[in-house]
Coordinates of C-alpha atoms and ligand atoms in Angstrom, one line a residue:
M1 CA -23.4 -111.6 298.8
Q2 CA -25.3 -114.3 297.1
R3 CA -23.2 -116.4 294.9
T4 CA -26.2 -118.0 293.1
K5 CA -26.9 -115.0 290.9
Q6 CA -23.6 -115.7 288.9
L7 CA -24.3 -119.3 288.0
H8 CA -24.4 -120.7 284.6
W9 CA -27.5 -122.9 283.7
W10 CA -25.6 -126.1 283.9
Q11 CA -24.7 -125.2 287.4
R12 CA -28.2 -124.1 288.6
G13 CA -29.9 -126.6 286.5
V14 CA -31.0 -130.3 287.0
V15 CA -30.4 -132.6 284.2
Y16 CA -33.0 -135.3 283.4
Q17 CA -31.4 -138.3 281.3
I18 CA -33.9 -139.8 278.6
Y19 CA -33.1 -143.0 276.9
P20 CA -35.0 -142.3 274.0
R21 CA -35.8 -146.0 272.9
S22 CA -37.8 -146.1 276.2
F23 CA -39.5 -143.0 276.6
Q24 CA -42.4 -142.7 274.3
D25 CA -43.2 -144.4 271.1
T26 CA -45.3 -142.4 268.7
T27 CA -44.9 -144.7 265.6
G28 CA -46.3 -147.7 267.0
N29 CA -43.2 -150.0 266.7
G30 CA -42.6 -150.5 270.3
V31 CA -39.4 -148.3 270.4
G32 CA -39.5 -144.6 271.6
D33 CA -38.7 -141.9 269.4
L34 CA -38.0 -138.1 269.1
Q35 CA -41.4 -137.1 268.4
G36 CA -42.3 -139.0 271.8
V37 CA -39.8 -136.6 273.6
I38 CA -41.5 -133.7 272.0
D39 CA -44.9 -134.9 273.0
R40 CA -43.7 -135.2 276.7
L41 CA -41.8 -132.0 277.0
D42 CA -44.9 -130.4 278.8
Y43 CA -44.5 -133.2 281.4
L44 CA -40.7 -132.5 281.8
A45 CA -41.0 -128.8 282.1
D46 CA -43.9 -129.0 284.6
F47 CA -41.9 -131.5 286.4
G48 CA -39.3 -128.9 287.0
V49 CA -36.2 -130.1 285.4
D50 CA -33.8 -127.7 283.4
A51 CA -31.9 -129.7 280.8
L52 CA -32.5 -133.1 279.0
W53 CA -29.8 -135.4 278.1
L54 CA -30.8 -137.7 275.2
S55 CA -28.7 -140.9 275.0
P56 CA -27.6 -141.7 271.3
F57 CA -30.3 -141.3 268.5
Y58 CA -27.8 -141.4 265.6
P59 CA -28.0 -143.8 262.7
S60 CA -26.7 -146.9 264.1
P61 CA -27.1 -150.8 263.5
M62 CA -27.9 -150.8 267.2
I63 CA -25.5 -153.5 268.3
D64 CA -25.0 -151.4 271.4
F65 CA -28.3 -149.5 271.2
G66 CA -26.9 -146.5 269.5
Y67 CA -23.5 -146.3 271.1
D68 CA -22.4 -147.7 267.8
V69 CA -22.6 -144.6 265.8
A70 CA -22.7 -145.0 261.7
D71 CA -23.0 -141.3 261.2
Y72 CA -22.4 -138.6 263.9
C73 CA -24.3 -136.1 261.9
D74 CA -27.9 -137.6 261.4
V75 CA -30.8 -139.2 263.1
D76 CA -31.8 -142.9 263.0
P77 CA -34.9 -143.3 261.3
L78 CA -36.2 -145.4 264.1
F79 CA -36.1 -142.2 266.0
G80 CA -37.1 -139.6 263.4
D81 CA -34.9 -137.2 261.4
L82 CA -33.0 -134.0 261.5
A83 CA -36.3 -132.0 261.2
A84 CA -37.6 -133.8 264.2
F85 CA -34.4 -133.1 266.1
D86 CA -34.7 -129.5 265.3
R87 CA -38.3 -129.4 266.3
L88 CA -37.4 -131.0 269.4
V89 CA -34.7 -128.3 270.2
A90 CA -37.1 -125.5 269.4
A91 CA -39.9 -126.9 271.5
A92 CA -37.5 -127.5 274.4
H93 CA -36.0 -124.1 274.3
A94 CA -39.6 -122.5 274.2
R95 CA -40.0 -124.3 277.5
S96 CA -36.6 -123.1 278.8
L97 CA -35.3 -126.6 278.7
K98 CA -31.7 -127.0 277.5
I99 CA -30.7 -130.1 275.2
I100 CA -27.6 -132.1 276.0
I101 CA -26.8 -135.0 273.5
D102 CA -24.5 -137.8 273.8
W103 CA -21.3 -137.7 271.9
V104 CA -19.7 -141.0 271.4
P105 CA -16.0 -140.1 270.3
N106 CA -13.9 -143.1 271.3
H107 CA -15.4 -145.6 268.8
S108 CA -17.9 -145.6 265.8
S109 CA -19.9 -148.4 264.2
D110 CA -18.0 -150.8 262.0
Q111 CA -20.7 -149.7 259.5
H112 CA -19.6 -145.8 259.5
R113 CA -18.2 -145.1 256.1
W114 CA -14.9 -144.1 257.9
F115 CA -14.4 -147.6 259.1
L116 CA -15.6 -149.1 255.9
E117 CA -12.8 -147.2 254.0
S118 CA -10.3 -148.0 256.6
R119 CA -10.9 -151.5 256.5
S120 CA -10.9 -151.7 252.8
R121 CA -7.2 -151.7 252.0
R122 CA -4.0 -151.1 254.0
D123 CA -3.2 -148.1 251.9
N124 CA -6.6 -146.6 252.2
P125 CA -6.2 -142.8 253.3
K126 CA -8.5 -143.6 256.4
R127 CA -6.6 -146.7 257.5
D128 CA -5.0 -144.8 260.1
W129 CA -8.3 -143.4 261.5
Y130 CA -8.8 -146.6 263.5
I131 CA -6.1 -148.7 265.4
W132 CA -4.8 -151.3 263.2
R133 CA -1.9 -153.7 264.1
D134 CA -0.2 -156.8 262.8
P135 CA -0.8 -160.2 264.6
A136 CA 1.5 -161.0 267.5
P137 CA 4.3 -163.5 266.4
D138 CA 2.1 -166.3 267.2
G139 CA -0.7 -165.0 265.1
G140 CA -2.9 -163.9 268.1
P141 CA -3.9 -160.4 268.9
P142 CA -1.4 -157.6 269.3
N143 CA -1.7 -157.3 273.0
N144 CA -3.8 -158.9 276.1
W145 CA -6.4 -156.3 276.4
G146 CA -9.9 -157.5 276.9
S147 CA -13.2 -156.0 275.8
F148 CA -15.7 -154.4 278.5
F149 CA -18.3 -156.9 276.9
G150 CA -16.3 -160.0 277.1
G151 CA -13.6 -161.5 274.7
P152 CA -10.5 -159.9 273.4
A153 CA -10.3 -156.3 272.5
W154 CA -9.0 -157.0 269.0
T155 CA -10.7 -158.5 266.0
F156 CA -8.7 -160.1 263.2
D157 CA -9.6 -158.8 259.5
E158 CA -9.0 -161.6 257.1
A159 CA -8.9 -159.4 254.0
T160 CA -6.2 -157.0 255.1
G161 CA -4.4 -159.4 257.6
Q162 CA -4.4 -157.1 260.6
Y163 CA -6.4 -156.8 263.9
Y164 CA -8.3 -153.6 264.9
L165 CA -9.0 -152.4 268.3
H166 CA -12.4 -152.4 270.2
Q167 CA -12.8 -152.1 273.9
F168 CA -16.5 -152.8 273.4
C169 CA -18.2 -155.0 270.7
P170 CA -16.2 -155.9 267.7
E171 CA -18.8 -153.8 265.9
Q172 CA -17.4 -150.6 267.8
P173 CA -13.9 -150.1 266.3
E174 CA -11.9 -147.4 268.1
L175 CA -11.0 -144.2 266.6
N176 CA -7.4 -143.1 266.5
W177 CA -7.4 -140.0 268.3
R178 CA -3.6 -139.6 267.7
N179 CA -4.6 -138.7 264.0
P180 CA -5.1 -135.1 263.7
D181 CA -7.5 -135.7 260.9
V182 CA -9.8 -137.7 263.2
R183 CA -9.8 -135.1 265.7
A184 CA -10.6 -132.3 263.2
A185 CA -13.6 -134.4 262.0
M186 CA -14.9 -135.3 265.3
Y187 CA -14.8 -131.6 266.3
D188 CA -16.7 -130.7 263.3
T189 CA -19.5 -133.1 264.6
L190 CA -19.5 -131.0 267.8
R191 CA -20.0 -127.9 265.5
F192 CA -22.7 -129.4 263.5
W193 CA -24.8 -130.0 266.6
M194 CA -24.0 -126.7 268.2
E195 CA -25.2 -125.0 265.0
R196 CA -28.4 -126.7 265.4
G197 CA -28.8 -125.3 268.9
V198 CA -27.5 -128.0 271.1
D199 CA -26.6 -126.6 274.5
G200 CA -24.2 -129.5 275.7
F201 CA -22.7 -132.9 275.3
R202 CA -22.5 -135.9 277.5
M203 CA -19.2 -137.5 276.1
D204 CA -18.9 -141.1 276.3
V205 CA -16.0 -143.1 277.9
I206 CA -13.9 -139.9 277.5
G207 CA -10.9 -141.2 279.6
L208 CA -10.3 -143.8 276.9
L209 CA -9.5 -141.7 274.0
L210 CA -5.8 -142.0 273.9
K211 CA -4.2 -145.4 274.4
D212 CA -0.6 -146.3 275.2
E213 CA 1.4 -145.3 271.9
E214 CA 3.1 -148.8 272.2
L215 CA 0.0 -150.7 273.1
R216 CA 1.7 -152.5 275.9
D217 CA 0.0 -155.4 277.7
N218 CA -1.8 -154.5 280.8
P219 CA -0.6 -156.1 284.0
P220 CA -3.1 -158.6 285.9
N221 CA -5.5 -157.3 288.3
P222 CA -4.8 -158.6 291.8
D223 CA -8.4 -157.9 292.9
A224 CA -10.0 -159.9 290.1
P225 CA -12.9 -161.8 291.6
P226 CA -12.2 -165.5 291.3
D227 CA -15.7 -166.4 289.6
L228 CA -15.4 -164.2 286.7
P229 CA -17.0 -165.7 283.5
E230 CA -14.2 -167.3 281.4
N231 CA -14.5 -164.7 278.5
D232 CA -14.3 -161.6 281.0
L233 CA -10.6 -161.0 280.0
F234 CA -11.1 -157.2 280.9
S235 CA -11.8 -157.7 284.5
R236 CA -8.7 -160.1 285.0
L237 CA -6.4 -157.2 284.1
H238 CA -5.3 -153.8 285.7
Q239 CA -6.4 -151.2 283.1
V240 CA -3.3 -149.1 282.9
H241 CA -2.4 -148.5 279.3
N242 CA -5.7 -148.2 277.8
M243 CA -7.4 -145.5 279.9
F244 CA -6.8 -142.3 281.8
L245 CA -3.6 -141.4 280.0
D246 CA -1.9 -138.2 280.6
E247 CA -2.1 -137.5 277.1
N248 CA -5.9 -137.3 277.2
H249 CA -5.8 -134.0 278.8
A250 CA -4.3 -132.0 275.8
V251 CA -7.3 -133.4 273.7
M252 CA -9.8 -132.4 276.5
R253 CA -8.6 -128.8 276.3
E254 CA -9.1 -128.9 272.3
I255 CA -12.5 -130.3 272.8
R256 CA -13.4 -127.8 275.4
A257 CA -12.0 -124.9 273.0
V258 CA -14.3 -126.2 270.2
L259 CA -17.2 -125.8 272.7
D260 CA -16.1 -122.4 273.6
E261 CA -16.5 -121.1 270.1
Y262 CA -20.2 -121.0 271.0
P263 CA -21.7 -119.2 274.1
D264 CA -22.4 -121.0 277.3
R265 CA -22.3 -124.8 276.0
C266 CA -21.4 -127.5 278.6
A267 CA -19.1 -130.4 278.3
I268 CA -20.0 -133.5 280.7
G269 CA -17.8 -136.3 280.5
E270 CA -18.4 -140.1 281.4
L271 CA -15.5 -140.8 283.8
W272 CA -14.7 -143.0 286.7
G273 CA -11.4 -144.1 288.2
P274 CA -9.7 -142.9 291.3
L275 CA -10.6 -139.5 292.7
E276 CA -7.1 -137.9 291.9
E277 CA -7.6 -139.0 288.3
W278 CA -11.0 -137.9 287.9
V279 CA -10.6 -134.5 289.3
R280 CA -8.0 -133.8 286.7
Y281 CA -10.5 -133.7 283.9
Y282 CA -11.8 -130.4 285.2
G283 CA -8.3 -129.2 283.6
P284 CA -5.7 -127.3 285.5
Q285 CA -7.4 -124.1 284.8
G286 CA -10.8 -125.4 284.6
D287 CA -10.2 -125.6 280.8
E288 CA -11.3 -129.2 280.2
L289 CA -14.7 -130.7 281.1
H290 CA -17.3 -128.5 283.0
L291 CA -18.6 -131.6 284.6
P292 CA -16.7 -134.9 284.7
F293 CA -19.7 -137.1 285.8
N294 CA -19.4 -138.0 289.5
F295 CA -20.5 -141.6 290.1
R296 CA -19.2 -141.8 293.6
L297 CA -22.5 -142.1 295.4
M298 CA -23.7 -144.8 292.9
D299 CA -20.6 -147.0 292.2
G300 CA -19.9 -149.7 294.9
M301 CA -22.0 -147.6 297.5
A302 CA -24.3 -149.3 300.0
W303 CA -27.1 -147.3 301.6
N304 CA -24.8 -146.0 304.4
A305 CA -24.8 -142.5 305.7
P306 CA -21.0 -142.4 306.8
Q307 CA -19.9 -143.7 303.6
M308 CA -22.0 -141.4 301.6
R309 CA -20.8 -138.4 303.6
A310 CA -17.2 -139.5 303.3
S311 CA -17.6 -139.6 299.6
V312 CA -19.0 -136.1 299.3
D313 CA -16.6 -134.5 301.8
A314 CA -13.5 -136.3 299.8
M315 CA -14.8 -135.1 296.6
E316 CA -15.5 -131.5 298.1
A317 CA -11.9 -131.5 299.4
A318 CA -10.3 -132.6 296.2
L319 CA -12.1 -129.8 293.9
P320 CA -10.2 -126.8 293.1
D321 CA -12.1 -123.4 293.6
F322 CA -13.2 -123.2 289.9
A323 CA -14.7 -126.7 289.7
W324 CA -18.5 -127.2 290.1
P325 CA -19.5 -130.6 291.7
N326 CA -22.1 -132.9 290.2
Y327 CA -23.8 -136.1 291.4
V328 CA -25.4 -139.1 289.6
L329 CA -27.5 -142.0 291.2
G330 CA -28.6 -143.8 288.1
N331 CA -28.1 -144.1 284.5
H332 CA -28.7 -146.7 281.6
D333 CA -25.6 -148.7 282.5
R334 CA -26.3 -149.2 286.3
M335 CA -28.8 -151.1 288.6
R336 CA -31.9 -148.7 289.4
L337 CA -31.7 -146.6 292.2
V338 CA -34.5 -148.0 294.1
T339 CA -33.2 -151.6 293.6
R340 CA -29.6 -150.6 294.7
F341 CA -30.8 -148.8 297.9
G342 CA -33.4 -151.2 298.8
G343 CA -36.9 -149.9 298.3
E344 CA -38.7 -146.8 298.2
G345 CA -38.0 -145.4 301.6
P346 CA -34.3 -145.2 300.9
A347 CA -35.0 -143.8 297.2
R348 CA -36.9 -141.0 298.6
V349 CA -34.2 -140.0 301.0
A350 CA -31.7 -140.4 298.0
A351 CA -33.7 -138.0 295.9
M352 CA -33.5 -135.4 298.8
L353 CA -29.7 -136.2 299.0
L354 CA -29.2 -135.7 295.3
L355 CA -31.3 -132.5 294.9
T356 CA -29.7 -130.8 297.9
L357 CA -26.0 -131.5 297.7
R358 CA -23.9 -128.7 296.2
G359 CA -23.6 -129.2 292.5
T360 CA -25.6 -130.3 289.4
P361 CA -27.9 -133.3 289.9
T362 CA -28.5 -135.7 287.0
L363 CA -31.8 -137.7 287.3
Y364 CA -32.6 -140.8 285.4
Y365 CA -35.9 -141.2 283.6
A366 CA -38.5 -143.2 285.7
D367 CA -36.6 -142.7 289.1
E368 CA -39.4 -140.5 289.8
L369 CA -41.8 -143.5 289.7
A370 CA -39.2 -145.5 292.0
L371 CA -39.1 -147.9 288.9
P372 CA -37.1 -150.8 290.1
D373 CA -34.8 -153.1 287.8
V374 CA -37.4 -155.1 285.8
P375 CA -36.5 -158.8 285.4
I376 CA -36.0 -159.8 281.8
P377 CA -36.5 -163.3 280.8
P378 CA -33.3 -164.7 279.7
E379 CA -34.6 -165.3 276.0
K380 CA -35.5 -161.5 275.8
I381 CA -32.0 -160.3 276.7
Q382 CA -30.9 -157.7 274.3
D383 CA -27.9 -155.9 275.7
P384 CA -24.6 -157.2 274.5
Q385 CA -23.1 -157.1 277.9
G386 CA -25.8 -159.4 279.2
V387 CA -25.7 -161.6 276.1
N388 CA -21.9 -162.0 276.5
L389 CA -21.2 -162.1 280.2
G390 CA -24.2 -163.6 281.5
P391 CA -27.8 -162.5 282.4
E392 CA -26.9 -160.9 285.7
R393 CA -24.8 -158.5 283.9
T394 CA -27.4 -157.2 281.4
R395 CA -28.3 -153.7 281.6
D396 CA -31.8 -154.1 280.0
V397 CA -33.3 -154.3 283.5
C398 CA -32.7 -150.5 283.8
R399 CA -33.9 -149.5 280.4
T400 CA -37.5 -150.7 280.5
P401 CA -40.0 -148.3 279.0
M402 CA -41.5 -145.2 280.8
Q403 CA -44.8 -145.9 282.6
W404 CA -47.1 -143.0 281.6
D405 CA -50.6 -144.4 282.6
A406 CA -52.6 -147.4 283.5
A407 CA -53.5 -148.3 279.9
P408 CA -52.0 -151.4 278.4
N409 CA -48.3 -150.8 277.7
A410 CA -48.6 -147.9 280.1
G411 CA -49.1 -145.4 277.3
F412 CA -45.6 -146.0 276.2
C413 CA -46.7 -147.7 272.9
P414 CA -50.0 -148.8 271.5
P415 CA -51.7 -151.6 273.4
D416 CA -51.5 -154.1 270.5
V417 CA -47.6 -153.7 270.2
E418 CA -44.9 -155.4 272.2
P419 CA -42.7 -152.8 273.6
W420 CA -38.8 -153.5 272.9
L421 CA -38.4 -154.5 276.7
P422 CA -41.2 -155.4 279.0
L423 CA -42.8 -153.0 281.4
S424 CA -42.8 -153.7 285.1
A425 CA -45.6 -156.0 286.3
D426 CA -47.1 -153.2 288.5
Y427 CA -47.4 -150.6 285.9
E428 CA -51.1 -150.3 286.2
T429 CA -50.5 -148.8 289.8
R430 CA -46.8 -147.4 289.2
N431 CA -47.2 -144.8 286.4
V432 CA -47.1 -140.9 286.0
A433 CA -51.0 -140.5 285.9
V434 CA -51.7 -142.6 289.1
F435 CA -48.6 -141.1 291.0
A436 CA -49.7 -137.3 290.0
E437 CA -53.0 -138.0 291.8
Q438 CA -51.4 -139.2 295.0
P439 CA -50.3 -136.2 297.0
A440 CA -47.5 -138.0 298.8
S441 CA -46.2 -140.1 295.9
I442 CA -42.5 -140.2 295.1
L443 CA -43.3 -138.4 291.9
N444 CA -44.8 -135.5 293.9
L445 CA -41.9 -135.5 296.2
Y446 CA -39.3 -135.1 293.2
R447 CA -41.7 -132.2 292.0
R448 CA -41.5 -130.5 295.4
L449 CA -37.9 -130.9 295.6
L450 CA -37.2 -129.6 292.2
A451 CA -39.3 -126.5 292.9
Y452 CA -38.0 -125.8 296.3
R453 CA -34.4 -126.2 295.0
R454 CA -35.3 -123.8 292.0
A455 CA -36.5 -121.2 294.4
T456 CA -33.8 -121.6 297.1
P457 CA -30.6 -119.8 296.7
A458 CA -28.9 -121.8 299.4
L459 CA -29.5 -124.9 297.5
L460 CA -28.6 -123.6 294.1
G461 CA -25.3 -121.9 294.8
G462 CA -24.7 -122.1 298.5
S463 CA -21.9 -123.6 300.7
Y464 CA -22.1 -127.1 302.0
T465 CA -21.1 -127.8 305.5
P466 CA -21.5 -131.2 307.0
V467 CA -22.8 -131.4 310.6
D468 CA -20.8 -133.8 313.1
G469 CA -22.1 -135.6 316.2
G470 CA -25.5 -136.8 315.0
P471 CA -26.6 -140.4 315.0
D472 CA -24.2 -142.7 312.8
D473 CA -26.9 -143.5 310.5
C474 CA -27.8 -139.9 309.8
Y475 CA -26.3 -137.5 307.4
I476 CA -26.8 -133.9 308.2
Y477 CA -25.5 -130.7 306.4
W478 CA -26.0 -127.0 306.0
R479 CA -26.3 -125.3 302.7
E480 CA -25.9 -121.5 303.0
D481 CA -25.8 -118.4 300.6
G482 CA -26.0 -115.2 302.4
D483 CA -29.4 -115.1 304.3
S484 CA -30.8 -118.1 302.5
R485 CA -30.0 -121.0 304.8
C486 CA -31.0 -124.5 305.2
L487 CA -30.2 -127.7 307.3
I488 CA -30.8 -131.1 305.6
A489 CA -31.3 -134.1 307.8
L490 CA -31.4 -137.5 306.4
N491 CA -32.0 -140.7 308.3
F492 CA -30.8 -143.7 306.5
S493 CA -32.0 -146.1 308.8
A494 CA -35.4 -147.6 309.1
E495 CA -35.9 -146.7 312.6
P496 CA -36.7 -143.3 314.0
R497 CA -33.8 -141.1 315.0
A498 CA -33.4 -137.9 317.0
V499 CA -31.2 -135.2 315.4
T500 CA -29.9 -132.4 317.6
V501 CA -28.5 -129.4 316.2
P502 CA -27.7 -126.6 318.8
G503 CA -29.1 -123.2 318.0
L504 CA -31.3 -124.4 315.2
K505 CA -34.4 -122.6 314.8
G506 CA -36.6 -122.9 311.6
Q507 CA -39.5 -124.6 309.8
L508 CA -39.7 -127.8 308.1
A509 CA -39.7 -126.9 304.4
L510 CA -40.1 -130.5 303.0
S511 CA -40.1 -134.0 304.4
T512 CA -39.5 -137.0 302.1
H513 CA -43.0 -138.2 303.6
L514 CA -44.6 -134.8 302.3
D515 CA -46.7 -134.5 305.5
R516 CA -44.8 -132.1 307.8
E517 CA -44.2 -128.9 305.9
G518 CA -44.4 -125.8 308.1
E519 CA -43.7 -127.7 311.5
A520 CA -41.3 -125.9 313.9
A521 CA -37.9 -127.1 314.3
E522 CA -36.0 -126.0 317.2
G523 CA -32.6 -127.4 318.5
E524 CA -33.9 -131.1 317.9
I525 CA -35.7 -133.0 315.0
E526 CA -37.4 -136.3 315.3
L527 CA -37.0 -138.3 312.0
R528 CA -39.0 -141.1 311.3
G529 CA -37.4 -144.4 309.6
N530 CA -36.2 -143.4 306.0
E531 CA -37.1 -139.8 306.4
G532 CA -35.3 -136.8 305.2
V533 CA -36.1 -133.2 305.9
I534 CA -35.3 -129.7 304.8
V535 CA -35.3 -127.2 307.5
A536 CA -35.4 -123.6 306.3
V537 CA -33.8 -121.0 308.4
G538 CA -34.2 -117.2 307.8
A539 CA -35.1 -116.3 304.3
A540 CA -34.6 -119.8 302.7
Ligands
NOJ601 C1 -20.8 -146.1 278.0 C2 -22.3 -146.1 277.7 O1 -22.9 -145.5 278.8 C3 -22.7 -147.6 277.6 O2 -24.1 -147.6 277.4 C4 -21.9 -148.1 276.3 O3 -22.3 -149.4 276.1 C5 -20.5 -147.9 276.3 N1 -20.1 -146.5 276.9 C6 -19.8 -147.8 274.9 O4 -20.3 -146.7 274.3

């Protein structure tokens, strides 16, 4: 019996994250826009992904590049307008691509009309929509919490004599999710976008929604590195009272119920934390998030086969039957995959890993070009995290423009315009047009992997069984669904390795080097350095 047939789109599909500022500029201002995404839909459909996740495009002062939302139900003129968004949804759906948008419920911009009202007077009806507190007896902030972006998590408002809470920039005040009117208003924003045809939401910092009712101090973090910047108050504390509260789960179930008012919508949440906390966000009955993002192959993970396998196996063991796994290897907040794992060799093996594990993969734009972190001159740093906590913490490096062709500015924006962030120096040779012509490029590896995955029930919905006893630096596993079976063997080392799998009899369906397809594989496979293979057995 093949399980694959009953899967939802968000289980079978591959998600591709687009950072709209950096994808395609069509207005000639050096910043990408929604029309740019529309213009590149053919590329994306042909590439072989199933769903697009768009980072925020809402009206915003762009202090945190759109994660400071000034209106949850509109489009910033920088990116287009609602009509452009509607055209994007229609054009994507016409190509069978789903649209997932970012939803930023924990905080708004300080320019949102809700906050402008809230800060206007203590007795304003929206005062309680945000988290206001009197100063501590010494006049300082109400507790010791720090902001992720440096400095305290509280800002004093002279006019009304109280502090408001913001765990990111001061321009990102936190909504009060204990207030039922806030919850109702935010649920309406979900309905607004679902009415426009949105298929799912990636929910920003979803584990932060509820904070300790008494806003108690956080205890010191015993593992804080000694060399933290002076203003990094956040990392000095153990985050106990400001995130992952039990009370979050009732709210998750309310959010899920709103999505369930519409057919087949998907809730993805940005979450981290210990495995046992993370797994709870699926909900006791599978009634919270469909996909709490799984960052465990990325965060703190070196390029190391036993560690990767241990992470996958621990997660597989922790998942209840109803929970669907997912994997992420890059996003707009993390070091680029190719930089993190040490070059294109490992990046190719990582692509095979991501697209053959059990569960929904999320790709980050330009990983198909093995685009590395691009050095940003200190005077060009824009990310508030980099500005406040030091150039080595800037996320600009992983947000640089997509490289489409060898023209000046790589086809991202007109030649005479300065892109909002620099391109990588090698853009004339590292771009979609050039890689499309190279049969063995990483772009073509991604394409082949996506096509093979889509056609192979074992990879879409099959079981996952790791294989013991291989070389230490290889990771080997079976994926099986009925008579669709394949073995994946990944060599994490730069040296050749021989992998023995007793009874194996099949054919190489793909190698990360794209040069061995069709070779017989019987009992033993010789892997070159940094090579991964998929062996099809039976009717793969
Ligand atoms: C997580 C987002 O991914 C990140 O880019 C943003 O700065 C923070 N949340 C605050 O919204």
